[in-house]
C-alpha positions as a LaTeX table, in Angstrom:
\begin{tabular}{lrrr}
\hline
Residue & $x$ (\AA) & $y$ (\AA) & $z$ (\AA) \\
\hline
Met1 & 235.26 & 185.85 & 192.94 \\
Thr2 & 232.62 & 186.99 & 195.39 \\
Pro3 & 231.57 & 184.79 & 198.33 \\
Glu4 & 228.16 & 184.60 & 196.75 \\
Thr5 & 229.46 & 183.27 & 193.55 \\
Glu6 & 231.78 & 180.88 & 195.30 \\
Gly7 & 228.75 & 179.59 & 197.19 \\
Leu8 & 226.60 & 179.23 & 194.11 \\
Leu9 & 229.37 & 177.39 & 192.21 \\
Thr10 & 230.08 & 175.08 & 195.16 \\
Ser11 & 226.44 & 173.96 & 195.10 \\
Leu12 & 226.45 & 173.67 & 191.33 \\
Arg13 & 229.63 & 171.56 & 191.44 \\
Glu14 & 228.02 & 169.21 & 193.97 \\
Ala15 & 225.06 & 168.64 & 191.76 \\
Arg16 & 227.36 & 168.00 & 188.75 \\
Arg17 & 229.29 & 165.53 & 190.89 \\
Leu18 & 226.27 & 163.62 & 191.79 \\
Leu19 & 225.41 & 163.28 & 188.04 \\
Leu20 & 228.88 & 162.07 & 187.30 \\
Ile21 & 228.63 & 159.53 & 190.12 \\
Thr22 & 225.32 & 158.26 & 188.70 \\
Thr23 & 226.85 & 157.68 & 185.26 \\
Arg24 & 230.09 & 156.27 & 186.67 \\
Asp25 & 230.82 & 152.67 & 185.45 \\
Ala26 & 227.77 & 152.73 & 183.15 \\
Thr27 & 228.43 & 151.03 & 179.90 \\
Asp28 & 227.88 & 152.71 & 176.47 \\
Ala29 & 224.91 & 150.44 & 175.96 \\
Gln30 & 223.44 & 151.41 & 179.31 \\
Leu31 & 224.04 & 155.07 & 178.44 \\
Ala32 & 221.59 & 154.89 & 175.53 \\
Glu33 & 219.10 & 152.64 & 177.27 \\
Arg34 & 215.55 & 153.95 & 177.86 \\
Ser35 & 214.69 & 152.22 & 181.12 \\
Thr36 & 211.50 & 154.04 & 182.17 \\
Val37 & 208.33 & 155.40 & 180.53 \\
Ser38 & 210.25 & 158.60 & 179.95 \\
Glu39 & 212.12 & 159.25 & 176.74 \\
Leu40 & 215.27 & 160.22 & 178.88 \\
Thr41 & 218.35 & 158.24 & 178.72 \\
Leu42 & 221.62 & 158.75 & 180.70 \\
Ser43 & 223.26 & 160.04 & 177.41 \\
Gly44 & 220.37 & 162.30 & 176.52 \\
Ile45 & 220.67 & 163.91 & 180.10 \\
Leu46 & 224.43 & 164.27 & 179.84 \\
Asn47 & 224.14 & 165.74 & 176.34 \\
His48 & 221.36 & 168.15 & 177.44 \\
Leu49 & 223.29 & 169.37 & 180.48 \\
Thr50 & 226.45 & 169.79 & 178.48 \\
Arg51 & 224.48 & 171.89 & 175.92 \\
Gly52 & 222.94 & 173.90 & 178.84 \\
Glu53 & 226.39 & 174.64 & 180.35 \\
Arg54 & 227.61 & 175.87 & 176.97 \\
Val55 & 224.51 & 177.88 & 176.19 \\
Trp56 & 224.59 & 179.69 & 179.49 \\
Thr57 & 228.35 & 180.17 & 179.34 \\
His58 & 227.77 & 181.92 & 175.91 \\
Val59 & 225.05 & 184.13 & 177.53 \\
Leu60 & 227.37 & 185.10 & 180.34 \\
Thr61 & 230.27 & 186.01 & 178.10 \\
Asp62 & 228.53 & 187.38 & 174.85 \\
Thr63 & 226.99 & 190.71 & 175.32 \\
Thr64 & 225.06 & 190.76 & 171.98 \\
Gly65 & 222.13 & 188.46 & 173.04 \\
Arg66 & 222.91 & 186.35 & 170.01 \\
Thr67 & 221.23 & 182.86 & 170.21 \\
Pro68 & 223.85 & 180.20 & 170.82 \\
Asp69 & 224.08 & 177.45 & 168.30 \\
Gly70 & 221.72 & 174.63 & 169.02 \\
Met71 & 220.02 & 176.40 & 171.96 \\
Trp72 & 216.51 & 175.41 & 170.67 \\
Asp73 & 217.48 & 172.01 & 169.20 \\
Met74 & 215.20 & 169.37 & 170.95 \\
Gly75 & 217.61 & 166.72 & 169.71 \\
Gln76 & 219.94 & 167.61 & 172.69 \\
Tyr77 & 217.86 & 165.23 & 174.75 \\
Gln78 & 218.87 & 162.24 & 172.51 \\
Cys79 & 222.03 & 160.14 & 172.56 \\
Pro80 & 224.36 & 161.52 & 169.97 \\
Glu81 & 225.50 & 159.09 & 167.22 \\
Gly82 & 228.58 & 157.29 & 168.31 \\
Ala83 & 228.45 & 158.66 & 171.93 \\
Thr84 & 230.46 & 157.00 & 174.59 \\
Val85 & 230.40 & 157.26 & 178.44 \\
Thr86 & 233.88 & 158.57 & 178.49 \\
Gly87 & 233.30 & 161.11 & 175.77 \\
Leu88 & 230.03 & 162.57 & 177.06 \\
Arg89 & 231.43 & 162.75 & 180.59 \\
Ala90 & 234.57 & 164.56 & 179.32 \\
Ala91 & 232.50 & 166.96 & 177.30 \\
Tyr92 & 230.30 & 167.71 & 180.25 \\
Glu93 & 233.24 & 168.32 & 182.67 \\
Glu94 & 234.95 & 170.65 & 180.01 \\
Ala95 & 231.61 & 172.56 & 179.64 \\
Ala96 & 231.25 & 172.94 & 183.26 \\
Arg97 & 234.85 & 174.24 & 183.71 \\
Ala98 & 234.12 & 176.92 & 181.13 \\
Thr99 & 230.94 & 177.98 & 183.02 \\
Asp100 & 232.87 & 178.11 & 186.30 \\
Glu101 & 235.59 & 180.27 & 184.67 \\
Ala102 & 233.04 & 182.69 & 183.12 \\
Ala103 & 231.09 & 182.98 & 186.33 \\
Ala104 & 234.18 & 183.50 & 188.56 \\
Thr105 & 235.05 & 186.75 & 186.87 \\
Ala106 & 231.57 & 188.15 & 186.83 \\
Arg107 & 229.70 & 190.14 & 189.53 \\
Pro108 & 226.55 & 188.29 & 190.71 \\
Asp109 & 224.31 & 191.30 & 190.02 \\
Ala110 & 225.77 & 191.88 & 186.53 \\
Glu111 & 223.21 & 191.55 & 183.85 \\
Ala112 & 223.43 & 189.36 & 180.74 \\
Arg113 & 221.25 & 189.80 & 177.72 \\
Leu114 & 219.24 & 186.75 & 176.94 \\
Pro115 & 218.59 & 185.39 & 173.41 \\
Glu116 & 215.32 & 186.20 & 171.94 \\
Thr117 & 212.88 & 183.23 & 172.30 \\
Pro118 & 210.84 & 181.88 & 169.52 \\
Trp119 & 207.69 & 182.26 & 171.52 \\
Glu120 & 208.30 & 185.94 & 172.37 \\
Pro121 & 209.92 & 187.55 & 169.30 \\
Gly122 & 211.12 & 190.99 & 169.87 \\
Val123 & 211.19 & 190.72 & 173.74 \\
Val124 & 214.56 & 191.44 & 175.24 \\
Arg125 & 215.20 & 190.06 & 178.71 \\
His126 & 218.19 & 190.27 & 181.04 \\
Trp127 & 219.17 & 187.94 & 183.79 \\
Thr128 & 221.77 & 188.58 & 186.45 \\
Val129 & 224.77 & 186.21 & 186.71 \\
Arg130 & 223.11 & 185.08 & 190.05 \\
Arg131 & 219.97 & 184.04 & 188.28 \\
Ile132 & 221.85 & 182.18 & 185.60 \\
Leu133 & 223.78 & 180.25 & 188.12 \\
Leu134 & 220.62 & 179.53 & 190.06 \\
His135 & 219.00 & 178.28 & 186.74 \\
Leu136 & 221.96 & 176.05 & 186.02 \\
Leu137 & 221.79 & 174.67 & 189.53 \\
Gln138 & 218.06 & 173.91 & 189.32 \\
Glu139 & 218.45 & 172.31 & 185.91 \\
Thr140 & 221.46 & 170.16 & 186.89 \\
Ala141 & 219.70 & 169.06 & 190.21 \\
Gln142 & 216.55 & 168.23 & 188.43 \\
His143 & 218.21 & 166.08 & 185.67 \\
Thr144 & 220.49 & 164.51 & 188.21 \\
Gly145 & 217.47 & 163.21 & 190.01 \\
His146 & 216.19 & 161.94 & 186.52 \\
Ala147 & 219.52 & 160.25 & 185.82 \\
Asp148 & 219.46 & 158.47 & 189.16 \\
Ile149 & 216.06 & 157.06 & 188.46 \\
Val150 & 217.03 & 155.99 & 184.90 \\
Arg151 & 220.23 & 154.38 & 186.11 \\
Glu152 & 218.54 & 152.56 & 189.02 \\
Ala153 & 215.94 & 151.21 & 186.61 \\
Ile154 & 218.85 & 149.91 & 184.41 \\
Asp155 & 220.99 & 148.09 & 186.96 \\
Gly156 & 219.97 & 149.04 & 190.40 \\
Ala157 & 222.80 & 151.57 & 190.96 \\
Asn158 & 222.07 & 155.00 & 192.38 \\
Ser159 & 224.12 & 157.91 & 193.42 \\
Thr160 & 223.65 & 157.20 & 197.14 \\
Ala161 & 224.95 & 153.67 & 196.74 \\
Leu162 & 227.74 & 154.68 & 194.36 \\
Arg163 & 229.14 & 157.35 & 196.68 \\
\hline
\end{tabular}
């Protein structure tokens, strides 16, 4: 693993850790609670970020540019039927490990073919591993902040206090 990739993964792991701190000790009912004007819930955020890790790991490891299953599914922001805090956190940690493993063996400047988007059919784009990791870091940090607000509105807990 290059020092650059190690640095990017260290930052990504810290953002993930903060998300897991924010969801720690939440009940299954709190996980599905909509506590602000936003539609976001803790379970929806965990579900979306888990899907994101899986999608980008697929992009890193599949050279065909094939669209990963569920990439464009807007239901990924919702609480899955029967979801539990334990199950969603475990799925997220598993997806994150797979991303880390895929990124660790790739060069930061190696290019991955992106899936075709519905809004630009026929356009083929490539992102470097570096850009994919930066995108995951940005998504994770943004939604970790959302989770912190949702959790604080539920019971006053926040990642700073829960550390």
